[in-house]
Short mmCIF file of C-alpha atoms (C1' of nucleotides) in Angstrom, two decimals:
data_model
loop_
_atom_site.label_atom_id
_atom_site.label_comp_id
_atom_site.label_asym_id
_atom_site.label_seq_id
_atom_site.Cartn_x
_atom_site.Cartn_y
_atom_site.Cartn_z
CA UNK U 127 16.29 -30.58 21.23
CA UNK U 128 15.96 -29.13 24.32
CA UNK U 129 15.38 -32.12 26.59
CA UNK U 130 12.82 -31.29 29.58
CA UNK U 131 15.55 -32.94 31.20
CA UNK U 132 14.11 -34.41 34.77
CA UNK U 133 16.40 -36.08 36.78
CA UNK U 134 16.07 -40.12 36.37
CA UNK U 135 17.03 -41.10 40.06
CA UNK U 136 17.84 -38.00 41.67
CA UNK U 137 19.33 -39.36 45.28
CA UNK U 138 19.21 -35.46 46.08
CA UNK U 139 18.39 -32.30 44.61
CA UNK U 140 20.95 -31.27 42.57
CA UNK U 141 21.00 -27.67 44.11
CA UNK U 142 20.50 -25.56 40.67
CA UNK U 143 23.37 -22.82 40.23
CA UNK U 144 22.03 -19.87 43.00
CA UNK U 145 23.97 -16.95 40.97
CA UNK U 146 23.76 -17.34 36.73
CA UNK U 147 26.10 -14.74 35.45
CA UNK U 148 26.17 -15.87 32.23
CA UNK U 149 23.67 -17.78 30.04
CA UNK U 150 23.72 -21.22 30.56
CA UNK U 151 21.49 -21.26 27.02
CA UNK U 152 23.86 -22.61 24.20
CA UNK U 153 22.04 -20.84 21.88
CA UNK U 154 22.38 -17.54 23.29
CA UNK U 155 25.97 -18.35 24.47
CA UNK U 156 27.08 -19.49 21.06
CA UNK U 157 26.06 -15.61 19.36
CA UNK U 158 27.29 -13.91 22.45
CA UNK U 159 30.42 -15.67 21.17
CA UNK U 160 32.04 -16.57 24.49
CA UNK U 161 35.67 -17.45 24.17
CA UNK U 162 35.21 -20.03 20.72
CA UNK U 163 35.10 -18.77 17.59
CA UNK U 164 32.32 -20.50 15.23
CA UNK U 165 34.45 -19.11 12.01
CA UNK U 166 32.60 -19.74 8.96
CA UNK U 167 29.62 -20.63 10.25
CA UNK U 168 29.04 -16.91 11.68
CA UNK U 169 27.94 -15.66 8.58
CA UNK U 170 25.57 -18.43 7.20
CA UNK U 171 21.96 -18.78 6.73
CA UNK U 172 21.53 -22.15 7.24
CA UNK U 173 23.50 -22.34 10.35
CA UNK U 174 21.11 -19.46 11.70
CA UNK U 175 17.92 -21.08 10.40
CA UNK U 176 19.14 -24.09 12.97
CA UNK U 177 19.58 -21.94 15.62
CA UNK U 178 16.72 -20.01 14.78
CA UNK U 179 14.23 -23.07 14.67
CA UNK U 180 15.52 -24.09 17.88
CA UNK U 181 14.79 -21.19 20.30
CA UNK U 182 11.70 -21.14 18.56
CA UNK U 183 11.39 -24.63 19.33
CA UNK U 184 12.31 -24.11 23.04
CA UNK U 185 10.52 -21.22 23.96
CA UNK U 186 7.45 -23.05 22.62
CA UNK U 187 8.14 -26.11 24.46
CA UNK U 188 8.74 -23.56 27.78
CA UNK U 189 4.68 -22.10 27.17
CA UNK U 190 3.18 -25.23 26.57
CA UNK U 191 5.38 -27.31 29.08
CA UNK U 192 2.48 -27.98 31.97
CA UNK U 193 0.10 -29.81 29.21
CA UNK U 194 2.11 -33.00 28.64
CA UNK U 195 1.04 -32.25 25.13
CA UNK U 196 4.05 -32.41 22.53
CA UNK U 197 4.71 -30.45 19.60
CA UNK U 198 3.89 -33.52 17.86
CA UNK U 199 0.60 -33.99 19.76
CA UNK U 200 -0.29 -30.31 18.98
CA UNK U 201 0.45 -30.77 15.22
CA UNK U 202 -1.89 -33.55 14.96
CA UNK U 203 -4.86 -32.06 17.33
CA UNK U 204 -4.87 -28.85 14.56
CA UNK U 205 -4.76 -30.94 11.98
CA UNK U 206 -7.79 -33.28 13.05
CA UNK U 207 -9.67 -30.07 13.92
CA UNK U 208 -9.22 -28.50 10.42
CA UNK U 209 -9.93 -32.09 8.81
CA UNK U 210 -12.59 -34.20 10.99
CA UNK U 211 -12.59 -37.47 9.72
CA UNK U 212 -9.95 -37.91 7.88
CA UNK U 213 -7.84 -41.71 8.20
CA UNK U 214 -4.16 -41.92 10.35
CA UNK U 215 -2.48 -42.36 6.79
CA UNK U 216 -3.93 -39.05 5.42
CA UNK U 217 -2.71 -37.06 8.80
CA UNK U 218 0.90 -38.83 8.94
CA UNK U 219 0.96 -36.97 4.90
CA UNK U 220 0.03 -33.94 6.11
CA UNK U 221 2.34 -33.58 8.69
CA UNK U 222 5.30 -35.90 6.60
CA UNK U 223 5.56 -38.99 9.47
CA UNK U 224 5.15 -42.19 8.85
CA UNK U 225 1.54 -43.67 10.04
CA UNK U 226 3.98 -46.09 12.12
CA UNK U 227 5.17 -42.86 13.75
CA UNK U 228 2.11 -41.96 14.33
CA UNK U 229 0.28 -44.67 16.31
CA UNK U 230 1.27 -44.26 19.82
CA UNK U 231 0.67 -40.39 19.38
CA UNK U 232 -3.03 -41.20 18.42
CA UNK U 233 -3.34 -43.91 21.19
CA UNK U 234 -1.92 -41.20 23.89
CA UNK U 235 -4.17 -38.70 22.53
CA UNK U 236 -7.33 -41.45 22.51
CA UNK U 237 -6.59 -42.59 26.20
CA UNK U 238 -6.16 -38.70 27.37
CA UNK U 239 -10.05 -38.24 25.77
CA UNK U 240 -8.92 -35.61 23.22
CA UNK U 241 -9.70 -37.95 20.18
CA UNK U 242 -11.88 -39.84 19.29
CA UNK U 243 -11.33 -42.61 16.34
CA UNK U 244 -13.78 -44.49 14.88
CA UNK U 245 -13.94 -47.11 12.07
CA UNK U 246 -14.79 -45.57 8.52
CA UNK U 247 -18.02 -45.87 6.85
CA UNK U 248 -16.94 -46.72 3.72
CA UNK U 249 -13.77 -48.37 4.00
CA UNK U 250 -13.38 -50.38 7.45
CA UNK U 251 -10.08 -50.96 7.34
CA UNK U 252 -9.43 -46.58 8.29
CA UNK U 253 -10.20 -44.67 11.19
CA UNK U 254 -12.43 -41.52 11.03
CA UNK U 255 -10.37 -39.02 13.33
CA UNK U 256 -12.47 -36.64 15.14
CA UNK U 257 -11.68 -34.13 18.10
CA UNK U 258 -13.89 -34.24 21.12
CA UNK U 259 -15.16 -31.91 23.23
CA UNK U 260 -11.86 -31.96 25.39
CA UNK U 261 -9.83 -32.26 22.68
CA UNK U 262 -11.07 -28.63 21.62
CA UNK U 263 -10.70 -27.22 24.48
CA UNK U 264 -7.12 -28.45 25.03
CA UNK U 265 -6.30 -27.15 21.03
CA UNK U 266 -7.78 -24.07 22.45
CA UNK U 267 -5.65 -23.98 25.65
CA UNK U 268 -2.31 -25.00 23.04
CA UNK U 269 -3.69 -22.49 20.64
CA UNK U 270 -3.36 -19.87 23.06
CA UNK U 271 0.10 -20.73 23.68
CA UNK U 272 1.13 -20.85 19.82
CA UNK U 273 -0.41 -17.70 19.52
CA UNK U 274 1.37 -15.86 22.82
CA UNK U 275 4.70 -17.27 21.20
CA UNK U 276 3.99 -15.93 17.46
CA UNK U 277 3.21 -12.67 19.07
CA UNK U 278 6.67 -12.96 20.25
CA UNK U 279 8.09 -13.94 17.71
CA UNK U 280 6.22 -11.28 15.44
CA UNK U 281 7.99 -8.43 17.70
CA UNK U 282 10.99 -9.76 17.27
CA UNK U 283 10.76 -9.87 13.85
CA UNK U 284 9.03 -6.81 13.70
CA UNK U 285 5.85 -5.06 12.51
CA UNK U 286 6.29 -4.15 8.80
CA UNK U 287 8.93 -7.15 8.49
CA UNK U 288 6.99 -9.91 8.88
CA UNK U 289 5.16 -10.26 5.65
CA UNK U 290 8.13 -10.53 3.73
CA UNK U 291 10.03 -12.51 6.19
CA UNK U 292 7.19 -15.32 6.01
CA UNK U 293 7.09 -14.98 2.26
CA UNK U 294 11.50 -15.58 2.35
CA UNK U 295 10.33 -18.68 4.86
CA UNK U 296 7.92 -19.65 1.90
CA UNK U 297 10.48 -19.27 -0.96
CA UNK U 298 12.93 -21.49 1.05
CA UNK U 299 10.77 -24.11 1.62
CA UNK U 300 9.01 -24.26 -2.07
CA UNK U 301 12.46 -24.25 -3.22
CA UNK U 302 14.88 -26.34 -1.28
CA UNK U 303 11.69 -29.13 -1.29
CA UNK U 304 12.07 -31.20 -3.88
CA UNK U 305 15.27 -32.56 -5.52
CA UNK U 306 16.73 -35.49 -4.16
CA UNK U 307 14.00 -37.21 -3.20
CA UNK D 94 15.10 -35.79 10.17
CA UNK D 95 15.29 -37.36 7.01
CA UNK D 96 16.33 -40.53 8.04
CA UNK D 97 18.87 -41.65 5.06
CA UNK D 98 16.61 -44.99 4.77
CA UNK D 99 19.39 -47.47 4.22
CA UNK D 100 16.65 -50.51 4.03
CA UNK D 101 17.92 -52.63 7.37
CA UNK D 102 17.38 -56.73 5.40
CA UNK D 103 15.85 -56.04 2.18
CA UNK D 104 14.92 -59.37 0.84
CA UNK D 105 14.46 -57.49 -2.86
CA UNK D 106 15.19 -54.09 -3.71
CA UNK D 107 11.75 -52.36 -3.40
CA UNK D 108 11.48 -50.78 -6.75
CA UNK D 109 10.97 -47.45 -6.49
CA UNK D 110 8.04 -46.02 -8.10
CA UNK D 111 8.60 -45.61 -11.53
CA UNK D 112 6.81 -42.18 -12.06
CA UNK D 113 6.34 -40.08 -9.15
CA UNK D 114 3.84 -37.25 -10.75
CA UNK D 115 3.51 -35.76 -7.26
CA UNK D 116 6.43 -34.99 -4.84
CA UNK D 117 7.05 -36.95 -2.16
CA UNK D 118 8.44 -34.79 0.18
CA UNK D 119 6.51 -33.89 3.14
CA UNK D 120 7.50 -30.09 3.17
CA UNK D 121 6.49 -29.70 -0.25
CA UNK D 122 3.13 -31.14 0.01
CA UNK D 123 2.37 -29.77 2.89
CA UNK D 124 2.93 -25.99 1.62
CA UNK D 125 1.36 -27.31 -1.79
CA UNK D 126 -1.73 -27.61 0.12
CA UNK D 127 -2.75 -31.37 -1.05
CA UNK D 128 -6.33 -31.82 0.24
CA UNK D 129 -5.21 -31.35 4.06
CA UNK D 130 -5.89 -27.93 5.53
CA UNK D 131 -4.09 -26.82 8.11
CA UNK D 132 -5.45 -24.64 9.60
CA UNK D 133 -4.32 -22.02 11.95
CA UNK D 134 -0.66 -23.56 11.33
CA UNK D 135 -0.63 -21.57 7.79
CA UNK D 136 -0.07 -18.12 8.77
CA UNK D 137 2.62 -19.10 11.71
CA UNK D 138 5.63 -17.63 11.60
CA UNK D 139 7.06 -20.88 14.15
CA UNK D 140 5.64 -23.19 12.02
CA UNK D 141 7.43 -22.08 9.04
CA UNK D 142 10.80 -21.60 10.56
CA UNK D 143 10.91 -25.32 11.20
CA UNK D 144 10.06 -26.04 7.87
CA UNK D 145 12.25 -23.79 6.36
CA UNK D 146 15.05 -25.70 8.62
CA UNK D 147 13.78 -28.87 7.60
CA UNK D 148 14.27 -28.04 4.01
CA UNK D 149 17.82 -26.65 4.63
CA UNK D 150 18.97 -29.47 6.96
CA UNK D 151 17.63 -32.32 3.93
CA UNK D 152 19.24 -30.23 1.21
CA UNK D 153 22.58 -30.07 3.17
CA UNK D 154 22.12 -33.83 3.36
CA UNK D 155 22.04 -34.32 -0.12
CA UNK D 156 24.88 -32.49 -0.60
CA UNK D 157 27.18 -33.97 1.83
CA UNK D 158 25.66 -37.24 2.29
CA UNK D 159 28.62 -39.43 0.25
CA UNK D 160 30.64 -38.44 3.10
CA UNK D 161 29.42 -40.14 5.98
CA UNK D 162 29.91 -37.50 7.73
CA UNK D 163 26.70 -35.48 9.51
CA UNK D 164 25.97 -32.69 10.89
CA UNK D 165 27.58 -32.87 14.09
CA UNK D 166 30.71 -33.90 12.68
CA UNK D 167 30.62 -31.00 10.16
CA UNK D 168 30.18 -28.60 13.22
CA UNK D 169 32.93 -30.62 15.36
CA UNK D 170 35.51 -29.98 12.67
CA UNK D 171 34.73 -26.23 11.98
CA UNK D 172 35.03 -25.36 15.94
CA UNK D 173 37.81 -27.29 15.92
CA UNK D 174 39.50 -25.66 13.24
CA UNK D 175 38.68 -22.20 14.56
CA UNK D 176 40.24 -22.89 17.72
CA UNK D 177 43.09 -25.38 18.10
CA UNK D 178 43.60 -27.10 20.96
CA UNK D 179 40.37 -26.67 22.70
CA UNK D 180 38.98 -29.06 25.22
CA UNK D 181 36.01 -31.37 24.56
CA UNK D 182 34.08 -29.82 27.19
CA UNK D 183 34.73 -26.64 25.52
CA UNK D 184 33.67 -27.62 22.23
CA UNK D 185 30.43 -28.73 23.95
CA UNK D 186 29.85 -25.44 25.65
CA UNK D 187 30.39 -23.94 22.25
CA UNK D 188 28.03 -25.89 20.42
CA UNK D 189 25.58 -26.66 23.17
CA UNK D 190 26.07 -30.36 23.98
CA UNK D 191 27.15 -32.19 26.62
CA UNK D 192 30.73 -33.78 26.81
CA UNK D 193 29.38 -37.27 26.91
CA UNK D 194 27.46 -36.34 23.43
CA UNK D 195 30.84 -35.58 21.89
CA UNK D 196 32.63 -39.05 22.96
CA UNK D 197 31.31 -40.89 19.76
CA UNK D 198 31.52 -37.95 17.75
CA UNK D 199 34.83 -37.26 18.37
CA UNK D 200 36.47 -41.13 18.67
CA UNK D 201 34.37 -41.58 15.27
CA UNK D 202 36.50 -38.59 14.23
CA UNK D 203 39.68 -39.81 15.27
CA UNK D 204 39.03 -43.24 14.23
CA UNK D 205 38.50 -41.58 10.88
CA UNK D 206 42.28 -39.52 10.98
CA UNK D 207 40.40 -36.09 10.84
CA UNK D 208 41.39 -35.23 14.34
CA UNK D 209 44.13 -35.62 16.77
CA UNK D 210 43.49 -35.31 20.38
CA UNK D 211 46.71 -35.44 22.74
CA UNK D 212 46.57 -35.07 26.21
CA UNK D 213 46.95 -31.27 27.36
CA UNK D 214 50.15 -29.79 28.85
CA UNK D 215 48.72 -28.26 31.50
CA UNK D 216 46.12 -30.57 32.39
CA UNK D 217 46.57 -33.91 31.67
CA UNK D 218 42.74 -34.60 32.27
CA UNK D 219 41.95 -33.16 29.33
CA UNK D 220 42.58 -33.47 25.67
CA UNK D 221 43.50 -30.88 23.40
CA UNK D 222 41.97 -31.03 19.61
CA UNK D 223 43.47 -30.41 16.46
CA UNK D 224 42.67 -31.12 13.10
CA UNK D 225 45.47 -33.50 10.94
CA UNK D 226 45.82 -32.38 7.49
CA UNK D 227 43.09 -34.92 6.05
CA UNK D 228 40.53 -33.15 8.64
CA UNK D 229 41.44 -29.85 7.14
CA UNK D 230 40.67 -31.36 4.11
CA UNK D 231 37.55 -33.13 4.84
CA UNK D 232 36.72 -29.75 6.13
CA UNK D 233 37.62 -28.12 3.14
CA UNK D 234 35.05 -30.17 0.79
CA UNK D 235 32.26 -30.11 3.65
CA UNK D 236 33.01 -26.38 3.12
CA UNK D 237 32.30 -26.77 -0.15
CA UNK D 238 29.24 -28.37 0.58
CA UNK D 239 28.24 -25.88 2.84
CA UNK D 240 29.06 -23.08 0.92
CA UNK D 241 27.24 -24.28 -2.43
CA UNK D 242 24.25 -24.81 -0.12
CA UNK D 243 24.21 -21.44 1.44
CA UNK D 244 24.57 -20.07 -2.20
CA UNK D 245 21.42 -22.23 -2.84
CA UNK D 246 19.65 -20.62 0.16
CA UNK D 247 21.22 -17.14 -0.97
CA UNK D 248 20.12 -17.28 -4.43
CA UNK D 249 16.29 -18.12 -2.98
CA UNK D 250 16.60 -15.29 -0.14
CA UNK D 251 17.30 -12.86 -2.77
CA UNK D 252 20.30 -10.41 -2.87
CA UNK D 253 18.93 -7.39 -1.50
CA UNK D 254 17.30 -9.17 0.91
CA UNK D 255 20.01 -11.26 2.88
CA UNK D 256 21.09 -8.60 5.07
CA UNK D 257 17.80 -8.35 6.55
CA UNK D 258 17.06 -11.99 6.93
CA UNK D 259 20.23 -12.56 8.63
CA UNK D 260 19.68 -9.84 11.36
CA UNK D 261 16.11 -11.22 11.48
CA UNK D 262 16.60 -14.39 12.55
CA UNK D 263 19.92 -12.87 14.93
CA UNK D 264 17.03 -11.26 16.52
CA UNK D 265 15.31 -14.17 17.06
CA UNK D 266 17.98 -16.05 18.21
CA UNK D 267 19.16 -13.56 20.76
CA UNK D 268 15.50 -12.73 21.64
CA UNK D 269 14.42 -16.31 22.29
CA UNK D 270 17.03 -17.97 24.08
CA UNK D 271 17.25 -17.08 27.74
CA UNK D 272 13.54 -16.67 29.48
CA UNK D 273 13.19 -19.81 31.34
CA UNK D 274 16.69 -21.70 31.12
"C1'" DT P 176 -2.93 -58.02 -4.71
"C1'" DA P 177 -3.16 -53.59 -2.35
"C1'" DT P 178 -3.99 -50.72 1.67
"C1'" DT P 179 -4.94 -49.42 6.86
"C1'" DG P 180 -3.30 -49.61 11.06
"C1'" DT P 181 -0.33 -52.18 14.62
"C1'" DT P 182 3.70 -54.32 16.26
"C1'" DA P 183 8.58 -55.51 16.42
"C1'" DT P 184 12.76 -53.72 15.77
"C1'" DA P 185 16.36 -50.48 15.01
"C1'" DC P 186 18.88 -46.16 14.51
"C1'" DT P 187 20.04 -41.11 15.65
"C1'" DC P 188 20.55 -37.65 18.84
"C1'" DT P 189 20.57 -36.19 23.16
"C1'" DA P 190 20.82 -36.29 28.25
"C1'" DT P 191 21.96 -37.69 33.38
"C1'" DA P 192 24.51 -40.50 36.60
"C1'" DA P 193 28.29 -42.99 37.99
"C1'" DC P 194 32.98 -44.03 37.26
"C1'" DT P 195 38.35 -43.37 36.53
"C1'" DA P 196 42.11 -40.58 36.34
"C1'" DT P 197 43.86 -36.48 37.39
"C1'" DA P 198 43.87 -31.88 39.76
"C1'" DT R 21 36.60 -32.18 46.61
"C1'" DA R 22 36.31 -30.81 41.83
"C1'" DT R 23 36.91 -31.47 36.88
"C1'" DA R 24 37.81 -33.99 32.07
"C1'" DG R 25 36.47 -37.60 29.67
"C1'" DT R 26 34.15 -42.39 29.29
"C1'" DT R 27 30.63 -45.66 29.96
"C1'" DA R 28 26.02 -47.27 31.05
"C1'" DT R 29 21.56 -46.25 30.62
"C1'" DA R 30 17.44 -43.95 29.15
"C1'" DG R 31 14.09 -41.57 26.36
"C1'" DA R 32 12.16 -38.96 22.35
"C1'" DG R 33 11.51 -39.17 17.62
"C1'" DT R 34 11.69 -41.36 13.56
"C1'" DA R 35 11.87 -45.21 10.16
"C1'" DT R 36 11.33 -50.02 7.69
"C1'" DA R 37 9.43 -54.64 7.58
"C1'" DA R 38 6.09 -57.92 8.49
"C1'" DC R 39 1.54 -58.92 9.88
"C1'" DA R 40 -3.80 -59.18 10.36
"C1'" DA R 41 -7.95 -57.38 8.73
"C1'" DT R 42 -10.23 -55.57 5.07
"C1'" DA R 43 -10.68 -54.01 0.26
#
DNA sequence: TATTGTTATACTCTATAACTATA
DNA sequence: TATAGTTATAGAGTATAACAATA
């Protein structure tokens, strides 16, 4: 969510709103609870965990804006860097996307010089996914960011809070995981 | 996410794998630690919150999915219900999407006999919304749904420990949302 | 036959801009 | 001029199916 939102064929500038009395974030607006009532949705995790993931989600997006780099981009650069070598298939399971999905994020990231992909030793048919030199630096740069934004996040949640509200985070995702599919 | 995967021409059904000793689901593996590491990603309180949203959004899903009716409809009908009459822009305000997002969601609504829109009094611009007695029942069993999966959540939160979630991620929410907008 | 990665295609969700009808 | 809703268009993110190269 959260579109960056530039203007397509702006025939002028839009003028932004001088004066902003009131958040124009829906997020915010929605638990200031302007003049619509949300009624049974007030009170419900799941509902919160949305808007939860999303500010998270946007103020992320707001620190790491300047790069170009996508969460999706970032995702994959940490991954590579914890796993050098391994294939496209192996990342796409790590991060659950389809290898399909993930093609045109490796090719961006190739042509930018962050990653480098080479044919496999053993089996030819794979790439060997390494990070280059720039591609460090730029996790480093996006690391940075995802760090200044946990720290955020961690003082919002709160000093002695957050080890058991990463270990309710855990319990929720072990849990809800695996039924359906 | 979790695309419902309708196969688009199948020329034979795919046959499913027959045992499936390891789940499938990207969220659990991922957390189960397969042979990926990821790295600085483990310990972050972001990345976990959009797992744990992940999780809830596919279990909702799988709850609701016979209905054919997502998300966004879900959310339509509970605004809707908790205040009659309402305009579409104001339904948009009040769950943070634009007017022209609502058009299909709302003439798929209609179309459907959940919701009546009639041409306001005052204002004959605008419509005014209203559920018909099948949307307040459709509502009802979404409700159900929704309830049975915010039990589920509940029951993995843990009693005593709801309260504090809930205000936890409130402070998130609230702490997140307006830097940059 | 099976798997890796690419391509073609398609679907969901969302947005901005331009338009019509009303205000 | 300004606003409510619709339509046209666009883009991000994701997926499935089919394909070529390799196993």
């Amino acid at each position: 969510m959260a579109q960056p939102s530039r203007a397509r064929s702006p025939r002028a500038a839009p003028t932004p709103a001088p004066t902003r009395p009131v958040s124009r974030d829906p997020v915010l607006r929605v638990l200031a609870g302007g003049a619509v009532r949300l009624g049974r949705l007030e009170d419900t995790l799941g509902f919160h965990l949305r808007l939860a993931q999303e500010a998270s989600f946007a103020a992320f997006s707001r620190r790491a804006g300047t790069s170009g780099l996508r969460p999706g981009h970032f995702a994959a650069l940490v991954v590579i860097d914890g796993n050098p070598g391994l294939s496209q298939t192996a990342l796409g399971g790590a991060v659950g996307r389809d290898k399909s999905t993930l093609t045109p994020t490796l090719r961006d990231l190739e042509r930018r010089g962050l990653v480098r992909r080479e044919r496999a030793e053993g089996d030819r048919r794979s790439y060997a996914l390494t990070l280059t030199e720039a591609g460090r630096a730029a996790l480093g740069a996006l690391t940075g960011h995802a760090a200044a934004h946990d720290a955020a996040l961690d003082a919002l949640v709160g000093e002695g809070n957050r080890a058991a509200f990463l270990a309710t985070l855990r319990r929720l995702i072990a849990g809800l995981g695996g039924e359906g599919r």
